[in-house]
Short mmCIF file of C-alpha atoms in Angstrom, two decimals:
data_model
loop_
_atom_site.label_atom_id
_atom_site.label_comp_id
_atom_site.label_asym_id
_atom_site.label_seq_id
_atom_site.Cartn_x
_atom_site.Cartn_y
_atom_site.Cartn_z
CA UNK A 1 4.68 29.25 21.80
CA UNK A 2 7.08 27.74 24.24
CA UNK A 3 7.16 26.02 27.77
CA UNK A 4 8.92 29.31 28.92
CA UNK A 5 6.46 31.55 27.82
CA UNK A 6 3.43 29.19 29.19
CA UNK A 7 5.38 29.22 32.39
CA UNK A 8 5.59 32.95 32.64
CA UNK A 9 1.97 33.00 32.14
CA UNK A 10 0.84 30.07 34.75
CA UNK A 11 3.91 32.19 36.81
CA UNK A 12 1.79 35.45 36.73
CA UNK A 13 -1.90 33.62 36.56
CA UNK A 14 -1.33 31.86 39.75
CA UNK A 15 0.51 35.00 41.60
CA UNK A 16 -1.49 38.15 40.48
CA UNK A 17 1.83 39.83 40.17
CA UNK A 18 5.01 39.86 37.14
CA UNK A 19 7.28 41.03 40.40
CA UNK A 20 6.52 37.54 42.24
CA UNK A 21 6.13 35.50 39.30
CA UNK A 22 9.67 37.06 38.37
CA UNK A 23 11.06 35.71 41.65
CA UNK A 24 9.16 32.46 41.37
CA UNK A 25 11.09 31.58 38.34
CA UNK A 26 14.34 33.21 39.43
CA UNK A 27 14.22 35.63 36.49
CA UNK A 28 14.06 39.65 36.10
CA UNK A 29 10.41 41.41 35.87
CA UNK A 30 11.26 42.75 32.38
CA UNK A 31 11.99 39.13 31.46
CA UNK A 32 8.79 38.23 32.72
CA UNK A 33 6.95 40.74 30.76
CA UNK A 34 8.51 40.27 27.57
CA UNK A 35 7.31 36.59 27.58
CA UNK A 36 4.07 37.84 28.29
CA UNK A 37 4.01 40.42 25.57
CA UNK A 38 5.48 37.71 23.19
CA UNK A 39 2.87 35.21 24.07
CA UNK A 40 -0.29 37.83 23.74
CA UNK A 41 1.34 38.33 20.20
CA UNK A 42 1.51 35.32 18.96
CA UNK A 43 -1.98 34.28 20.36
CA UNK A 44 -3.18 37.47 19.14
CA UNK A 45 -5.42 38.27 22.29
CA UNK A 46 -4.55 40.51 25.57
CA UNK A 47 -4.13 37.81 28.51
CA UNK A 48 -3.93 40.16 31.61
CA UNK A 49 -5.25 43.39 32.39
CA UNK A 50 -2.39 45.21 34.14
CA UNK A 51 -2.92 48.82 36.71
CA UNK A 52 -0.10 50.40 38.54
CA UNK A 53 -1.68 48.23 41.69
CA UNK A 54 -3.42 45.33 39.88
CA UNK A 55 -2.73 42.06 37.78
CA UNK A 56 -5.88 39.99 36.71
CA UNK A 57 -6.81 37.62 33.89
CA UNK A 58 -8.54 38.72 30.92
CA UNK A 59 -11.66 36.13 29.92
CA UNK A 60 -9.50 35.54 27.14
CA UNK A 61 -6.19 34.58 29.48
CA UNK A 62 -9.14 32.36 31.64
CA UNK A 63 -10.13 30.56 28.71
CA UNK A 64 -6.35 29.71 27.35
CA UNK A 65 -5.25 29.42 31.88
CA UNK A 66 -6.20 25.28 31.84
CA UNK A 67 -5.30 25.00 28.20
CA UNK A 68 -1.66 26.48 28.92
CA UNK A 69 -1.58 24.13 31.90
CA UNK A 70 -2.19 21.14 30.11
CA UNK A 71 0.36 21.73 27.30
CA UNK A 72 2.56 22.36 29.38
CA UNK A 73 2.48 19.39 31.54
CA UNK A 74 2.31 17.08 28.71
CA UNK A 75 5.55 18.95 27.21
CA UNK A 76 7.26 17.94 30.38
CA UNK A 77 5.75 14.55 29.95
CA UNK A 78 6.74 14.06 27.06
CA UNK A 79 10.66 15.29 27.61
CA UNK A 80 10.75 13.06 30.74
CA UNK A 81 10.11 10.32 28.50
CA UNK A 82 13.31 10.71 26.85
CA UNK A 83 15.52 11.27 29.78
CA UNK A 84 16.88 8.04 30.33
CA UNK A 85 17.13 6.22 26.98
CA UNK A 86 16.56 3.28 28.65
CA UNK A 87 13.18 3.35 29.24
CA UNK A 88 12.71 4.73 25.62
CA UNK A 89 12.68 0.77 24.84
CA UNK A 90 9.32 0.11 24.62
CA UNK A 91 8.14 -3.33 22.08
CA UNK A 92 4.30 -2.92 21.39
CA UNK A 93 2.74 -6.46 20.96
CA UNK A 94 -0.96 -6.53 19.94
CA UNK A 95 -3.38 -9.94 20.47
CA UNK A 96 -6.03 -10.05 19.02
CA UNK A 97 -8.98 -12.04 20.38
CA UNK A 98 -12.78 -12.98 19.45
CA UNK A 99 -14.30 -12.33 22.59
CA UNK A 100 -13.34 -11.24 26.21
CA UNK A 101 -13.68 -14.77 27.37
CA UNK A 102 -10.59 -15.47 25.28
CA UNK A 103 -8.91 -12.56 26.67
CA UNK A 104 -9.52 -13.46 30.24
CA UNK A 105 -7.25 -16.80 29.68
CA UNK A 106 -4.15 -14.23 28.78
CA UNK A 107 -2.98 -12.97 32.38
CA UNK A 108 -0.63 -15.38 33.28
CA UNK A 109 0.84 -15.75 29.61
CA UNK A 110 1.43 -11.95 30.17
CA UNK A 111 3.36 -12.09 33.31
CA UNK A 112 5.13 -14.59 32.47
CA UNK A 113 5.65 -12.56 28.58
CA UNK A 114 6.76 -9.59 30.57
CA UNK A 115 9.30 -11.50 33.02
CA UNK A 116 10.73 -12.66 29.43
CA UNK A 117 10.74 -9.38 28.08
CA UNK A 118 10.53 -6.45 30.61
CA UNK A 119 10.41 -3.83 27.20
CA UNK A 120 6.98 -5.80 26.21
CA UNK A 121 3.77 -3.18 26.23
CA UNK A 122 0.35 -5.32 25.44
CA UNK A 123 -2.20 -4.53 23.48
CA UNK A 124 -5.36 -6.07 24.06
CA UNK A 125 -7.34 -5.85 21.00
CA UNK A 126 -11.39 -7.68 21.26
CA UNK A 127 -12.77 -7.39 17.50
CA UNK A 128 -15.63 -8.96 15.92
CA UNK A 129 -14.69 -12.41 13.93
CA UNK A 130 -13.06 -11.71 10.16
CA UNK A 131 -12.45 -8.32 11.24
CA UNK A 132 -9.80 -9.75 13.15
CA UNK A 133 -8.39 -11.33 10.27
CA UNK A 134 -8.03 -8.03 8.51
CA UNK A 135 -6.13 -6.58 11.24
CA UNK A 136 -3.91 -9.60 10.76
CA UNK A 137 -3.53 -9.68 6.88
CA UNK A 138 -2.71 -5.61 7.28
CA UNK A 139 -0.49 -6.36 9.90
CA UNK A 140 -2.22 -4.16 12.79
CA UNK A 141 -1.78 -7.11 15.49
CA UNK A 142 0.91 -9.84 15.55
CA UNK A 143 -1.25 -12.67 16.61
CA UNK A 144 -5.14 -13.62 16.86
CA UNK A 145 -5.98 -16.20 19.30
CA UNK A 146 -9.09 -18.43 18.92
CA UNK A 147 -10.38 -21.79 17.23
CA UNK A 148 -9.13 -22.94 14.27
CA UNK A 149 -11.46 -22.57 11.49
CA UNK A 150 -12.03 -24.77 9.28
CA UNK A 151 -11.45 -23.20 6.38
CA UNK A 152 -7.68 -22.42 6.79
CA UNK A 153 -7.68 -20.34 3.53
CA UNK A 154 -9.85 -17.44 4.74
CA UNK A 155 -7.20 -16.80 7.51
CA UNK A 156 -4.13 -14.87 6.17
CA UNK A 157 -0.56 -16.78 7.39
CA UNK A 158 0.12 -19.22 9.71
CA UNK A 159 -1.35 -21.41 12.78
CA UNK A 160 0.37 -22.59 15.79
CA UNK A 161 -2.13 -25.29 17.69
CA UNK A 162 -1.73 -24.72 21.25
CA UNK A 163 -4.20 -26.94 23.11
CA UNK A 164 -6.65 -29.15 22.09
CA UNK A 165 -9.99 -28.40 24.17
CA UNK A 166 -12.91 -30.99 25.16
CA UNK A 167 -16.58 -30.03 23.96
CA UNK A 168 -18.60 -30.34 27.23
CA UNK A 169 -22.09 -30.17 28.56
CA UNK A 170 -21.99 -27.49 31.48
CA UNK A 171 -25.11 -27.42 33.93
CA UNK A 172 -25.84 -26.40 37.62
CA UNK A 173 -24.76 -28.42 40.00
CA UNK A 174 -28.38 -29.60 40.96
CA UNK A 175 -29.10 -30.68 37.24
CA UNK A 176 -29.56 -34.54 37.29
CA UNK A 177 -27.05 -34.55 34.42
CA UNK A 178 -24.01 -33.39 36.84
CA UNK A 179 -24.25 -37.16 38.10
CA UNK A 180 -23.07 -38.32 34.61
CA UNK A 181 -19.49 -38.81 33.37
CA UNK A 182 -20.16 -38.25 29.83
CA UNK A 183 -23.08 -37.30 27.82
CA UNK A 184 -24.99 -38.07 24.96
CA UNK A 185 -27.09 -36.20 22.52
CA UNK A 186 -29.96 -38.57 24.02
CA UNK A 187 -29.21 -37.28 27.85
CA UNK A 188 -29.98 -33.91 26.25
CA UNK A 189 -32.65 -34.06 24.24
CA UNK A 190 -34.95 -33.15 27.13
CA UNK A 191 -32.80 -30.24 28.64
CA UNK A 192 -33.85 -26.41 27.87
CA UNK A 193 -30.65 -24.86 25.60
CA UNK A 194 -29.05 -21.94 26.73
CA UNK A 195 -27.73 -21.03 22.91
CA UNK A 196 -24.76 -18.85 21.70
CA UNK A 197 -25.36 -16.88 18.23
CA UNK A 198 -24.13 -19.86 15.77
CA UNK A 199 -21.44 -17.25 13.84
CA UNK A 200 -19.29 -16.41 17.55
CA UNK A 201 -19.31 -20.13 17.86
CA UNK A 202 -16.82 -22.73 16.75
CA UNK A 203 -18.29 -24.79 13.85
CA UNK A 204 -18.36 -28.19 15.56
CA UNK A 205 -20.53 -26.44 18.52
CA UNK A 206 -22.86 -24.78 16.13
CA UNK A 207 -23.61 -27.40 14.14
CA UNK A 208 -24.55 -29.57 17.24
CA UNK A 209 -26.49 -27.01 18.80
CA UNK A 210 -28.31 -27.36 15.59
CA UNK A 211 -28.77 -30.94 15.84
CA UNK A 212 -30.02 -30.32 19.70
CA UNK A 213 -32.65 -27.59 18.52
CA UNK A 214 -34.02 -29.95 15.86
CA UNK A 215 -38.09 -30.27 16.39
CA UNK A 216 -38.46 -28.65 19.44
CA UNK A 217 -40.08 -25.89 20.58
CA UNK A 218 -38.77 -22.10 20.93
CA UNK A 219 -39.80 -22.40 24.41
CA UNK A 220 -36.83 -24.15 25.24
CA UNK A 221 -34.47 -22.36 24.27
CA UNK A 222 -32.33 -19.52 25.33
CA UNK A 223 -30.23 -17.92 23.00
CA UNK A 224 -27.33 -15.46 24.21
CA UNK A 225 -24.98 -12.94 22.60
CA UNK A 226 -21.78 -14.51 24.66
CA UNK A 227 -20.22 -17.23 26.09
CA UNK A 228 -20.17 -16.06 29.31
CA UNK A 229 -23.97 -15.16 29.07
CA UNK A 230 -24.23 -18.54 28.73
CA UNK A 231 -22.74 -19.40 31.74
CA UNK A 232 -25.27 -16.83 33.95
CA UNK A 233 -28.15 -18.38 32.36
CA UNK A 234 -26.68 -21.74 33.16
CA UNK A 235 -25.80 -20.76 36.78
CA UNK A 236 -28.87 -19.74 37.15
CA UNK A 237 -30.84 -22.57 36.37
CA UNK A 238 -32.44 -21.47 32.89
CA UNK A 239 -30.89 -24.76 31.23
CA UNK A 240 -27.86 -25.91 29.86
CA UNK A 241 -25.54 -25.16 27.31
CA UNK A 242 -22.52 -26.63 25.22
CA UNK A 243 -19.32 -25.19 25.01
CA UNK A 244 -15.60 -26.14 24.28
CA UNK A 245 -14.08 -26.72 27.99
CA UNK A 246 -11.88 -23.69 27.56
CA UNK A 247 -14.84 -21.06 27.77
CA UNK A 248 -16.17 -22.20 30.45
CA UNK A 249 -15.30 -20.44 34.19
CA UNK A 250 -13.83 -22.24 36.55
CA UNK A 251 -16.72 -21.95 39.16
CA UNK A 252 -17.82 -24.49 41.27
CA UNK A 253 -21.38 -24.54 40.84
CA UNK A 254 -20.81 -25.42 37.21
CA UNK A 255 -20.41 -28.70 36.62
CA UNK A 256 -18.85 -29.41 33.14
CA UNK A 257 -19.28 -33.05 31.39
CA UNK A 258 -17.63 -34.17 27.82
CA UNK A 259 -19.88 -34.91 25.15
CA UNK A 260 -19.26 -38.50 23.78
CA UNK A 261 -18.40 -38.70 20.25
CA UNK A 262 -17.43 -34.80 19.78
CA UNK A 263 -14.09 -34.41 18.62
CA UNK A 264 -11.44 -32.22 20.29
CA UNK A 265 -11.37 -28.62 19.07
CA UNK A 266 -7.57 -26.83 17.94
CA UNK A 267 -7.30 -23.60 20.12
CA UNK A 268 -4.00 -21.84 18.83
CA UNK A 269 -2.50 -18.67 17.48
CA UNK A 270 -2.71 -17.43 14.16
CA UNK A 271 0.23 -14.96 12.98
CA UNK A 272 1.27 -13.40 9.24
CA UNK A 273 5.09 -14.72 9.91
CA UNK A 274 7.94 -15.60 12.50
CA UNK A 275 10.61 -13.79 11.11
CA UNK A 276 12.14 -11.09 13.12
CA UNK A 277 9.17 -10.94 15.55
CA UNK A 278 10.89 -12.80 19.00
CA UNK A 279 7.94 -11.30 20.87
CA UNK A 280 5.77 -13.31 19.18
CA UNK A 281 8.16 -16.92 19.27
CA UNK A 282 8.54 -16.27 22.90
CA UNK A 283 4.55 -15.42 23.16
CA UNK A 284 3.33 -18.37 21.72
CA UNK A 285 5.82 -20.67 23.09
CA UNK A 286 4.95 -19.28 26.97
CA UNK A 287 1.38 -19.73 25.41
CA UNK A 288 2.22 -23.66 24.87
CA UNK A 289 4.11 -24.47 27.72
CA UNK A 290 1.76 -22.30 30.32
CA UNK A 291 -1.76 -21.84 28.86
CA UNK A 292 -4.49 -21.81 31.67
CA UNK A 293 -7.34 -24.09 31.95
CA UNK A 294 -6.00 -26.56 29.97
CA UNK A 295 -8.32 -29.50 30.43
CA UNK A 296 -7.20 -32.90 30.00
#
């Protein structure tokens, strides 16, 4: 099967006729037919019923009419591609991330990635936790970016810190906390928790959600599958919730507030190697020089 003979077929399909599908293409009747003939062959089926007066479709040549028209458009597709070897330079450069909310901070990196590098073609890869680190040890995406862990030796190569990002208090802006410059684990002792599940959390965040929880009733809190769930339930007056500054929208009716005596969390880029990947050394230093939200 060839683009000729599909377009002697879509020719005759669309016309009713071999003489007008003959002129169509600027090609002899005969011509016409014997692509025809050929094509029935190889398919093995009879695609036109043909009377001295009368050309229609077989329900065999209806069935194969919008499969013929999509191989053939994605044969032409395909051979445009290659037409100007130019735009045959394509780089693929996959991220992978945790969670969307880490994706989100990406956009400008991009545009600024793909002013660098006009050949660059993202992929945007969101998969659950270790997973990730699979895809990294295997080589499937050049970079993961998230929170260091801290257990460096359960994450395959190397990691670039890019930022280091405040642990904050967020609450509506009608909360009595929002009046506060910093808070303590006292301020919030009496606040309902809006709660992320402790494994898609950094470690330093889980384990002081886990001090907050401690003695109180399930009544107060609220427990979410996402960061930015967290920030609805937050918005919306349900409670309020800790998260590393980073995560947290820039929205106006959130009001975020460092926690005193919580370290700094390492947000970076983890990658197998450097070597012979310039995507990636001109990724992650446009990550360092231009990542967004960077609180300080």
């Amino acid at each position: 099967m060839n683009t000729f003979q599909l377009s002697c077929f879509l020719a005759v399909a669309e016309t009713l006729s071999f003489a007008r599908a003959a002129e169509q293409l600027s090609i002899t009747q005969p011509a016409v037919t014997h692509q025809i003939h050929s094509l029935e062959t190889e398919l093995n089926v009879k695609l036109f019923v043909r009377t001295t007066r009368t050309v229609n479709l077989t329900q065999e040549g209806t069935l194969f009419l919008n499969d013929a028209r999509n191989i053939l458009a994605l044969t032409i597709r395909a051979t445009k591609r290659f037409e100007n070897p130019l735009e045959q330079e394509i780089q693929l450069f996959s991220i992978g991330c945790h969670s969307y909310s880490h994706m989100f901070l990406l956009a400008d990196v991009l545009r600024l990635l793909a002013a660098s590098c006009p050949t660059v073609h993202p992929e945007l890869r969101v998969v659950p936790f270790r997973q990730l680190y699979r895809l990294l040890e295997e080589e499937e995406v050049d970079t993961v970016i998230g929170f260091q862990e801290p257990d460096s030796r359960k994450v395959p190569g190397f990691y670039k810190e890019l930022r280091k990002v405040t642990i904050s208090c967020v609450c509506s802006r009608d909360n009595p906390l929002s009046a506060l410059e910093t808070v303590t684990v006292a301020d919030l002792e009496k606040e309902k928790l809006v709660l992320n599940d402790p494994a898609k959390t950094p470690a330093a965040v889980a384990q002081f959600q886990g001090q907050l929880m401690g003695g109180r009733s399930p009544s107060d809190f609220y427990f979410c599958e996402s960061s930015e769930a967290e920030t609805v339930l937050v918005k919306a007056g349900y409670g309020i919730s800790v998260l590393p500054d980073l995560l947290i929208p820039p929205d106006p009716s959130l009001i975020r507030i460092p926690v005193a005596g919580l370290e700094p969390l390492s947000f970076g880029a983890y990658y197998k190697t450097l070597q012979g990947n310039e995507m990636l050394k001109s990724f992650i230093r446009i990550m360092k020089e231009h990542f967004p939200y960077a609180r300080r």
